[in-house]
Amino acid sequence: MQTSPQTPPLETLPPITPGTALFLDFDGTLVEVASQPEAVVVPATLTGVLAGLYRQLGGALALVSGRRLLDLDTFLAPLQLPSAVEHGAQRRNAEGLLISAPPADMRHVLRAAEGLLELHPGLRLERKNLALSLHYRHAPELEELCMQVMRAAVERSSGLDLMQGKCVIDLKPIGVSKGTAIAAFMTEAPFAGRQPIFAGDDITDESGFAEVQQMGGHAVKVGPEHTIARHRCTGVAQLMAWLQSATPAAAGAAAGFGQRLPA
């Protein structure tokens, strides 16, 4: 594959080996970011590539996302992969067990977000099981206002943490992150004892990058923004090419990959 001077060759990305524990963000990493959360387009080859990697790694593959679990399962049906969702607030482990953080008091932040939406219909509120996301992609001029209002609401709340991503403000239980979710996976089979790799595109992925690099693993930043990750690719297309290069037999691998995770 030809590369431009601005495009890191695939050879500079860490190899995915039989001893890898692979963690992947979803939006901006496996799929392009869309104008609305439900509008993402899932590439036709994605489920086959993920199913092939899952089998190749003996099940040591997990999604690590800000999405709800239902969203990931719907977009990737019939796959139901191990997943950390809502920025680590919930986690489905390799045995299919759902582990949730204690719920935080969302009353103040929900009231503040709904007040903003009444005044500014260009905003979008995404309610999750244990988290909340306020999207301002269609009203970027409201970024500062949204941050001020939501920070003030968090200060009036207990047990809540605020993170800013790409045109979104995420509210989640304090003490959980993508990094803590990856650390938890790495204590369990089949992830334990492997070298972790985590690929993501947003500032909310930086805690995961820090965790895997502290463990002696590799972090892959998707996109041009500043990062602590020591590896980088230009976008979703190059990330997918890297994954496909590790799964030559991925075509058709999702066939028969039903609602229950294979043993």
CSV table of N, CA, C and O in Angstrom, one decimal, residues 48-148:
chain,number,residue,atom,x,y,z
A,48,GLY,N,-16.9,-8.9,10.1
A,48,GLY,CA,-16.1,-10.0,9.8
A,48,GLY,C,-14.7,-9.9,10.3
A,48,GLY,O,-14.1,-10.9,10.8
A,49,VAL,N,-14.1,-8.7,10.2
A,49,VAL,CA,-12.8,-8.4,10.7
A,49,VAL,C,-12.7,-8.6,12.2
A,49,VAL,O,-11.8,-9.3,12.8
A,50,LEU,N,-13.7,-8.1,13.0
A,50,LEU,CA,-13.8,-8.2,14.4
A,50,LEU,C,-14.0,-9.7,14.8
A,50,LEU,O,-13.3,-10.1,15.8
A,51,ALA,N,-14.8,-10.4,14.2
A,51,ALA,CA,-15.0,-11.8,14.5
A,51,ALA,C,-13.8,-12.6,14.2
A,51,ALA,O,-13.4,-13.5,15.0
A,52,GLY,N,-13.1,-12.3,13.1
A,52,GLY,CA,-11.8,-13.0,12.9
A,52,GLY,C,-10.8,-12.7,13.9
A,52,GLY,O,-10.1,-13.6,14.4
A,53,LEU,N,-10.7,-11.5,14.3
A,53,LEU,CA,-9.7,-11.1,15.4
A,53,LEU,C,-10.1,-11.8,16.7
A,53,LEU,O,-9.2,-12.3,17.4
A,54,TYR,N,-11.3,-11.8,17.0
A,54,TYR,CA,-11.8,-12.4,18.3
A,54,TYR,C,-11.4,-13.9,18.3
A,54,TYR,O,-10.8,-14.3,19.3
A,55,ARG,N,-11.6,-14.6,17.2
A,55,ARG,CA,-11.2,-16.0,17.2
A,55,ARG,C,-9.7,-16.2,17.2
A,55,ARG,O,-9.1,-17.0,17.9
A,56,GLN,N,-9.0,-15.3,16.5
A,56,GLN,CA,-7.6,-15.4,16.3
A,56,GLN,C,-6.9,-15.1,17.7
A,56,GLN,O,-5.8,-15.7,18.0
A,57,LEU,N,-7.5,-14.3,18.5
A,57,LEU,CA,-6.9,-13.9,19.8
A,57,LEU,C,-7.5,-14.7,20.9
A,57,LEU,O,-7.3,-14.3,22.1
A,58,GLY,N,-8.2,-15.7,20.6
A,58,GLY,CA,-8.8,-16.6,21.7
A,58,GLY,C,-9.7,-15.8,22.6
A,58,GLY,O,-9.8,-16.1,23.8
A,59,GLY,N,-10.4,-14.8,22.0
A,59,GLY,CA,-11.4,-14.1,22.8
A,59,GLY,C,-10.9,-12.8,23.4
A,59,GLY,O,-11.6,-12.1,24.1
A,60,ALA,N,-9.6,-12.5,23.3
A,60,ALA,CA,-9.0,-11.4,24.0
A,60,ALA,C,-9.1,-10.1,23.1
A,60,ALA,O,-8.1,-9.5,22.8
A,61,LEU,N,-10.3,-9.8,22.8
A,61,LEU,CA,-10.7,-8.6,22.1
A,61,LEU,C,-11.9,-7.9,22.8
A,61,LEU,O,-12.9,-8.6,23.1
A,62,ALA,N,-11.8,-6.6,23.1
A,62,ALA,CA,-12.9,-5.9,23.7
A,62,ALA,C,-13.1,-4.5,23.1
A,62,ALA,O,-12.1,-3.9,22.8
A,63,LEU,N,-14.3,-4.1,23.1
A,63,LEU,CA,-14.6,-2.7,22.7
A,63,LEU,C,-14.6,-1.9,23.9
A,63,LEU,O,-15.0,-2.3,25.0
A,64,VAL,N,-14.1,-0.6,23.8
A,64,VAL,CA,-14.0,0.3,24.9
A,64,VAL,C,-14.5,1.6,24.4
A,64,VAL,O,-13.9,2.3,23.7
A,65,SER,N,-15.7,2.0,24.8
A,65,SER,CA,-16.5,3.1,24.2
A,65,SER,C,-17.3,3.9,25.2
A,65,SER,O,-17.6,3.5,26.3
A,66,GLY,N,-17.6,5.1,24.7
A,66,GLY,CA,-18.6,5.9,25.5
A,66,GLY,C,-20.0,5.5,25.2
A,66,GLY,O,-20.9,6.0,25.9
A,67,ARG,N,-20.3,4.7,24.2
A,67,ARG,CA,-21.6,4.3,23.8
A,67,ARG,C,-22.3,3.4,24.9
A,67,ARG,O,-21.7,2.9,25.8
A,68,ARG,N,-23.6,3.3,24.8
A,68,ARG,CA,-24.3,2.3,25.5
A,68,ARG,C,-24.0,0.9,25.0
A,68,ARG,O,-23.7,0.7,23.8
A,69,LEU,N,-24.2,-0.1,25.8
A,69,LEU,CA,-23.9,-1.5,25.3
A,69,LEU,C,-24.9,-1.8,24.2
A,69,LEU,O,-24.6,-2.5,23.2
A,70,LEU,N,-26.2,-1.4,24.4
A,70,LEU,CA,-27.2,-1.7,23.4
A,70,LEU,C,-26.8,-1.1,22.0
A,70,LEU,O,-27.0,-1.8,21.0
A,71,ASP,N,-26.2,0.0,22.0
A,71,ASP,CA,-25.8,0.6,20.7
A,71,ASP,C,-24.8,-0.2,20.0
A,71,ASP,O,-24.9,-0.5,18.8
A,72,LEU,N,-23.7,-0.6,20.7
A,72,LEU,CA,-22.7,-1.5,20.1
A,72,LEU,C,-23.2,-2.8,19.6
A,72,LEU,O,-22.9,-3.2,18.5
A,73,ASP,N,-24.1,-3.4,20.4
A,73,ASP,CA,-24.6,-4.7,20.0
A,73,ASP,C,-25.5,-4.6,18.8
A,73,ASP,O,-25.5,-5.4,17.9
A,74,THR,N,-26.2,-3.4,18.7
A,74,THR,CA,-27.1,-3.2,17.5
A,74,THR,C,-26.3,-2.9,16.3
A,74,THR,O,-26.6,-3.5,15.2
A,75,PHE,N,-25.3,-2.1,16.4
A,75,PHE,CA,-24.5,-1.7,15.2
A,75,PHE,C,-23.7,-2.9,14.7
A,75,PHE,O,-23.4,-3.0,13.5
A,76,LEU,N,-23.3,-3.8,15.6
A,76,LEU,CA,-22.4,-4.9,15.2
A,76,LEU,C,-23.1,-6.3,15.2
A,76,LEU,O,-22.4,-7.3,15.1
A,77,ALA,N,-24.4,-6.3,15.3
A,77,ALA,CA,-25.1,-7.6,15.3
A,77,ALA,C,-24.7,-8.4,14.1
A,77,ALA,O,-24.5,-7.9,13.0
A,78,PRO,N,-24.5,-9.7,14.3
A,78,PRO,CA,-24.8,-10.5,15.5
A,78,PRO,C,-23.7,-10.6,16.6
A,78,PRO,O,-23.9,-11.4,17.5
A,79,LEU,N,-22.6,-9.8,16.4
A,79,LEU,CA,-21.6,-9.9,17.4
A,79,LEU,C,-22.0,-9.3,18.7
A,79,LEU,O,-22.7,-8.3,18.8
A,80,GLN,N,-21.6,-10.0,19.8
A,80,GLN,CA,-21.7,-9.4,21.2
A,80,GLN,C,-20.4,-9.7,21.8
A,80,GLN,O,-20.2,-10.6,22.5
A,81,LEU,N,-19.5,-8.7,21.6
A,81,LEU,CA,-18.1,-8.8,22.1
A,81,LEU,C,-18.0,-8.4,23.6
A,81,LEU,O,-18.8,-7.6,24.0
A,82,PRO,N,-17.0,-8.8,24.3
A,82,PRO,CA,-16.7,-8.1,25.6
A,82,PRO,C,-16.5,-6.6,25.3
A,82,PRO,O,-15.9,-6.2,24.4
A,83,SER,N,-17.1,-5.9,26.2
A,83,SER,CA,-17.2,-4.4,26.0
A,83,SER,C,-17.2,-3.7,27.3
A,83,SER,O,-17.8,-4.1,28.3
A,84,ALA,N,-16.5,-2.5,27.3
A,84,ALA,CA,-16.6,-1.5,28.3
A,84,ALA,C,-17.3,-0.3,27.7
A,84,ALA,O,-16.9,0.2,26.7
A,85,VAL,N,-18.4,0.1,28.3
A,85,VAL,CA,-19.2,1.1,27.7
A,85,VAL,C,-19.4,2.3,28.7
A,85,VAL,O,-19.1,2.2,29.9
A,86,GLU,N,-20.0,3.4,28.2
A,86,GLU,CA,-20.3,4.6,29.0
A,86,GLU,C,-19.0,5.0,29.7
A,86,GLU,O,-19.0,5.3,30.9
A,87,HIS,N,-17.9,5.0,29.0
A,87,HIS,CA,-16.6,5.4,29.5
A,87,HIS,C,-16.2,4.6,30.8
A,87,HIS,O,-15.6,5.2,31.7
A,88,GLY,N,-16.5,3.4,30.8
A,88,GLY,CA,-16.1,2.5,31.9
A,88,GLY,C,-17.1,2.3,33.0
A,88,GLY,O,-16.9,1.5,33.9
A,89,ALA,N,-18.3,2.9,32.9
A,89,ALA,CA,-19.3,2.8,33.9
A,89,ALA,C,-19.9,1.4,33.9
A,89,ALA,O,-20.4,1.0,34.9
A,90,GLN,N,-19.9,0.8,32.7
A,90,GLN,CA,-20.4,-0.6,32.7
A,90,GLN,C,-19.5,-1.4,31.8
A,90,GLN,O,-18.8,-0.9,30.9
A,91,ARG,N,-19.4,-2.7,32.2
A,91,ARG,CA,-18.5,-3.6,31.5
A,91,ARG,C,-19.1,-5.0,31.4
A,91,ARG,O,-19.5,-5.6,32.3
A,92,ARG,N,-19.1,-5.5,30.1
A,92,ARG,CA,-19.5,-6.9,29.9
A,92,ARG,C,-18.2,-7.7,29.7
A,92,ARG,O,-17.5,-7.5,28.8
A,93,ASN,N,-17.9,-8.6,30.6
A,93,ASN,CA,-16.7,-9.4,30.6
A,93,ASN,C,-16.8,-10.5,29.6
A,93,ASN,O,-17.8,-10.7,28.9
A,94,ALA,N,-15.7,-11.3,29.5
A,94,ALA,CA,-15.6,-12.3,28.5
A,94,ALA,C,-16.6,-13.4,28.7
A,94,ALA,O,-17.0,-14.2,27.8
A,95,GLU,N,-17.1,-13.6,30.0
A,95,GLU,CA,-18.1,-14.6,30.3
A,95,GLU,C,-19.5,-14.0,30.1
A,95,GLU,O,-20.5,-14.8,30.3
A,96,GLY,N,-19.7,-12.8,29.6
A,96,GLY,CA,-21.0,-12.2,29.4
A,96,GLY,C,-21.6,-11.6,30.6
A,96,GLY,O,-22.8,-11.1,30.6
A,97,LEU,N,-20.8,-11.5,31.8
A,97,LEU,CA,-21.4,-10.9,33.0
A,97,LEU,C,-21.3,-9.4,32.9
A,97,LEU,O,-20.3,-8.8,32.5
A,98,LEU,N,-22.4,-8.7,33.2
A,98,LEU,CA,-22.4,-7.2,33.2
A,98,LEU,C,-22.1,-6.7,34.5
A,98,LEU,O,-22.7,-7.0,35.5
A,99,ILE,N,-21.0,-5.8,34.6
A,99,ILE,CA,-20.5,-5.2,35.9
A,99,ILE,C,-20.8,-3.7,35.8
A,99,ILE,O,-20.3,-3.1,34.8
A,100,SER,N,-21.4,-3.1,36.7
A,100,SER,CA,-21.8,-1.7,36.7
A,100,SER,C,-21.2,-1.0,37.9
A,100,SER,O,-21.2,-1.5,39.0
A,101,ALA,N,-20.8,0.3,37.6
A,101,ALA,CA,-20.4,1.2,38.7
A,101,ALA,C,-21.7,1.6,39.5
A,101,ALA,O,-22.8,1.6,38.9
A,102,PRO,N,-21.5,2.0,40.7
A,102,PRO,CA,-22.7,2.5,41.5
A,102,PRO,C,-23.2,3.7,40.7
A,102,PRO,O,-22.5,4.6,40.3
A,103,PRO,N,-24.5,3.9,40.6
A,103,PRO,CA,-25.1,5.0,39.9
A,103,PRO,C,-24.9,6.3,40.7
A,103,PRO,O,-24.9,6.4,41.9
A,104,ALA,N,-24.6,7.4,39.9
A,104,ALA,CA,-24.4,8.7,40.5
A,104,ALA,C,-25.7,9.5,40.4
A,104,ALA,O,-26.6,9.2,39.6
A,105,ASP,N,-25.8,10.5,41.2
A,105,ASP,CA,-27.0,11.4,41.2
A,105,ASP,C,-26.9,12.3,40.0
A,105,ASP,O,-26.1,13.2,39.9
A,106,MET,N,-27.8,12.1,39.0
A,106,MET,CA,-27.8,12.9,37.8
A,106,MET,C,-28.8,14.0,37.8
A,106,MET,O,-29.0,14.7,36.8
A,107,ARG,N,-29.5,14.3,38.9
A,107,ARG,CA,-30.6,15.2,38.8
A,107,ARG,C,-30.2,16.6,38.4
A,107,ARG,O,-30.8,17.2,37.5
A,108,HIS,N,-29.1,17.1,39.0
A,108,HIS,CA,-28.7,18.5,38.7
A,108,HIS,C,-28.2,18.6,37.2
A,108,HIS,O,-28.5,19.6,36.5
A,109,VAL,N,-27.4,17.6,36.8
A,109,VAL,CA,-26.8,17.7,35.4
A,109,VAL,C,-27.9,17.5,34.4
A,109,VAL,O,-27.9,18.1,33.3
A,110,LEU,N,-28.9,16.7,34.7
A,110,LEU,CA,-30.0,16.4,33.7
A,110,LEU,C,-30.8,17.7,33.6
A,110,LEU,O,-31.2,18.1,32.5
A,111,ARG,N,-31.1,18.3,34.8
A,111,ARG,CA,-31.9,19.5,34.7
A,111,ARG,C,-31.2,20.7,34.0
A,111,ARG,O,-31.8,21.4,33.2
A,112,ALA,N,-29.9,20.7,34.2
A,112,ALA,CA,-29.1,21.8,33.5
A,112,ALA,C,-29.0,21.5,32.0
A,112,ALA,O,-29.2,22.5,31.2
A,113,ALA,N,-28.9,20.3,31.6
A,113,ALA,CA,-28.8,19.9,30.2
A,113,ALA,C,-30.1,20.2,29.5
A,113,ALA,O,-30.2,20.7,28.4
A,114,GLU,N,-31.2,19.8,30.2
A,114,GLU,CA,-32.5,20.0,29.6
A,114,GLU,C,-32.8,21.5,29.5
A,114,GLU,O,-33.5,22.0,28.5
A,115,GLY,N,-32.4,22.3,30.4
A,115,GLY,CA,-32.5,23.8,30.3
A,115,GLY,C,-31.8,24.4,29.1
A,115,GLY,O,-32.3,25.2,28.4
A,116,LEU,N,-30.6,23.9,28.9
A,116,LEU,CA,-29.9,24.3,27.7
A,116,LEU,C,-30.6,23.9,26.4
A,116,LEU,O,-30.6,24.7,25.4
A,117,LEU,N,-31.2,22.7,26.3
A,117,LEU,CA,-31.9,22.3,25.1
A,117,LEU,C,-33.1,23.2,24.9
A,117,LEU,O,-33.4,23.4,23.7
A,118,GLU,N,-33.8,23.6,25.9
A,118,GLU,CA,-34.9,24.4,25.7
A,118,GLU,C,-34.6,25.7,25.1
A,118,GLU,O,-35.3,26.3,24.2
A,119,LEU,N,-33.4,26.3,25.4
A,119,LEU,CA,-33.0,27.6,24.8
A,119,LEU,C,-32.3,27.4,23.5
A,119,LEU,O,-32.3,28.3,22.7
A,120,HIS,N,-31.6,26.2,23.3
A,120,HIS,CA,-30.8,26.0,22.1
A,120,HIS,C,-31.1,24.7,21.5
A,120,HIS,O,-30.5,23.6,21.8
A,121,PRO,N,-32.1,24.6,20.6
A,121,PRO,CA,-32.5,23.3,20.0
A,121,PRO,C,-31.4,22.6,19.1
A,121,PRO,O,-31.5,21.5,18.8
A,122,GLY,N,-30.3,23.3,18.8
A,122,GLY,CA,-29.2,22.7,18.1
A,122,GLY,C,-28.4,21.7,18.9
A,122,GLY,O,-27.6,20.9,18.4
A,123,LEU,N,-28.6,21.7,20.2
A,123,LEU,CA,-27.9,20.8,21.1
A,123,LEU,C,-28.6,19.4,21.1
A,123,LEU,O,-29.8,19.3,20.7
A,124,ARG,N,-28.0,18.4,21.5
A,124,ARG,CA,-28.5,17.1,21.6
A,124,ARG,C,-28.2,16.4,22.9
A,124,ARG,O,-27.0,16.4,23.3
A,125,LEU,N,-29.1,15.9,23.6
A,125,LEU,CA,-28.9,15.2,24.9
A,125,LEU,C,-29.1,13.7,24.7
A,125,LEU,O,-30.1,13.2,24.1
A,126,GLU,N,-28.0,13.0,25.1
A,126,GLU,CA,-28.1,11.5,25.0
A,126,GLU,C,-28.0,10.9,26.4
A,126,GLU,O,-27.0,11.0,27.0
A,127,ARG,N,-29.1,10.3,26.8
A,127,ARG,CA,-29.2,9.7,28.1
A,127,ARG,C,-28.8,8.2,28.0
A,127,ARG,O,-29.3,7.5,27.1
A,128,LYS,N,-28.0,7.8,28.9
A,128,LYS,CA,-27.5,6.4,28.9
A,128,LYS,C,-27.9,5.8,30.2
A,128,LYS,O,-28.8,6.3,31.0
A,129,ASN,N,-27.4,4.6,30.5
A,129,ASN,CA,-27.8,3.9,31.7
A,129,ASN,C,-27.2,4.6,33.0
A,129,ASN,O,-27.9,4.8,34.0
A,130,LEU,N,-25.9,4.9,32.9
A,130,LEU,CA,-25.2,5.5,34.1
A,130,LEU,C,-24.5,6.8,33.7
A,130,LEU,O,-23.8,7.3,34.5
A,131,ALA,N,-24.7,7.2,32.5
A,131,ALA,CA,-24.0,8.4,32.0
A,131,ALA,C,-24.9,9.3,31.2
A,131,ALA,O,-26.0,8.9,30.9
A,132,LEU,N,-24.4,10.4,30.8
A,132,LEU,CA,-25.1,11.4,30.1
A,132,LEU,C,-24.2,12.1,29.1
A,132,LEU,O,-23.0,12.4,29.5
A,133,SER,N,-24.6,12.4,27.9
A,133,SER,CA,-23.8,13.1,26.9
A,133,SER,C,-24.5,14.3,26.3
A,133,SER,O,-25.7,14.1,25.9
A,134,LEU,N,-23.9,15.4,26.4
A,134,LEU,CA,-24.5,16.6,25.8
A,134,LEU,C,-23.7,17.0,24.5
A,134,LEU,O,-22.5,17.3,24.6
A,135,HIS,N,-24.3,16.8,23.3
A,135,HIS,CA,-23.6,17.0,22.1
A,135,HIS,C,-23.9,18.4,21.6
A,135,HIS,O,-25.0,18.9,21.6
A,136,TYR,N,-22.8,19.1,21.1
A,136,TYR,CA,-23.0,20.4,20.5
A,136,TYR,C,-22.3,20.5,19.1
A,136,TYR,O,-21.9,21.6,18.7
A,137,ARG,N,-22.3,19.4,18.4
A,137,ARG,CA,-21.7,19.3,17.1
A,137,ARG,C,-22.3,20.3,16.1
A,137,ARG,O,-21.7,20.9,15.3
A,138,HIS,N,-23.7,20.5,16.3
A,138,HIS,CA,-24.4,21.3,15.4
A,138,HIS,C,-24.5,22.8,15.9
A,138,HIS,O,-25.2,23.6,15.3
A,139,ALA,N,-23.9,23.0,17.0
A,139,ALA,CA,-23.9,24.4,17.6
A,139,ALA,C,-22.5,24.6,18.3
A,139,ALA,O,-22.5,24.8,19.5
A,140,PRO,N,-21.4,24.5,17.6
A,140,PRO,CA,-20.1,24.6,18.2
A,140,PRO,C,-19.9,25.9,18.9
A,140,PRO,O,-19.0,26.0,19.8
A,141,GLU,N,-20.6,27.0,18.5
A,141,GLU,CA,-20.4,28.3,19.2
A,141,GLU,C,-20.9,28.2,20.6
A,141,GLU,O,-20.6,29.2,21.4
A,142,LEU,N,-21.6,27.2,21.0
A,142,LEU,CA,-22.1,27.1,22.4
A,142,LEU,C,-21.2,26.3,23.3
A,142,LEU,O,-21.6,26.0,24.4
A,143,GLU,N,-20.0,25.9,22.8
A,143,GLU,CA,-19.1,25.1,23.6
A,143,GLU,C,-18.8,25.7,25.0
A,143,GLU,O,-19.0,25.0,26.0
A,144,GLU,N,-18.4,26.9,25.0
A,144,GLU,CA,-18.1,27.6,26.3
A,144,GLU,C,-19.3,27.6,27.2
A,144,GLU,O,-19.2,27.3,28.4
A,145,LEU,N,-20.5,28.0,26.7
A,145,LEU,CA,-21.7,28.1,27.5
A,145,LEU,C,-22.0,26.7,28.1
A,145,LEU,O,-22.3,26.5,29.3
A,146,CYS,N,-21.9,25.7,27.3
A,146,CYS,CA,-22.3,24.3,27.7
A,146,CYS,C,-21.3,23.9,28.8
A,146,CYS,O,-21.7,23.3,29.8
A,147,MET,N,-20.0,24.2,28.6
A,147,MET,CA,-19.1,23.8,29.6
A,147,MET,C,-19.3,24.5,31.0
A,147,MET,O,-19.3,23.9,32.0
A,148,GLN,N,-19.6,25.8,30.9
A,148,GLN,CA,-19.9,26.5,32.1
A,148,GLN,C,-21.1,26.0,32.9
A,148,GLN,O,-21.0,25.8,34.1
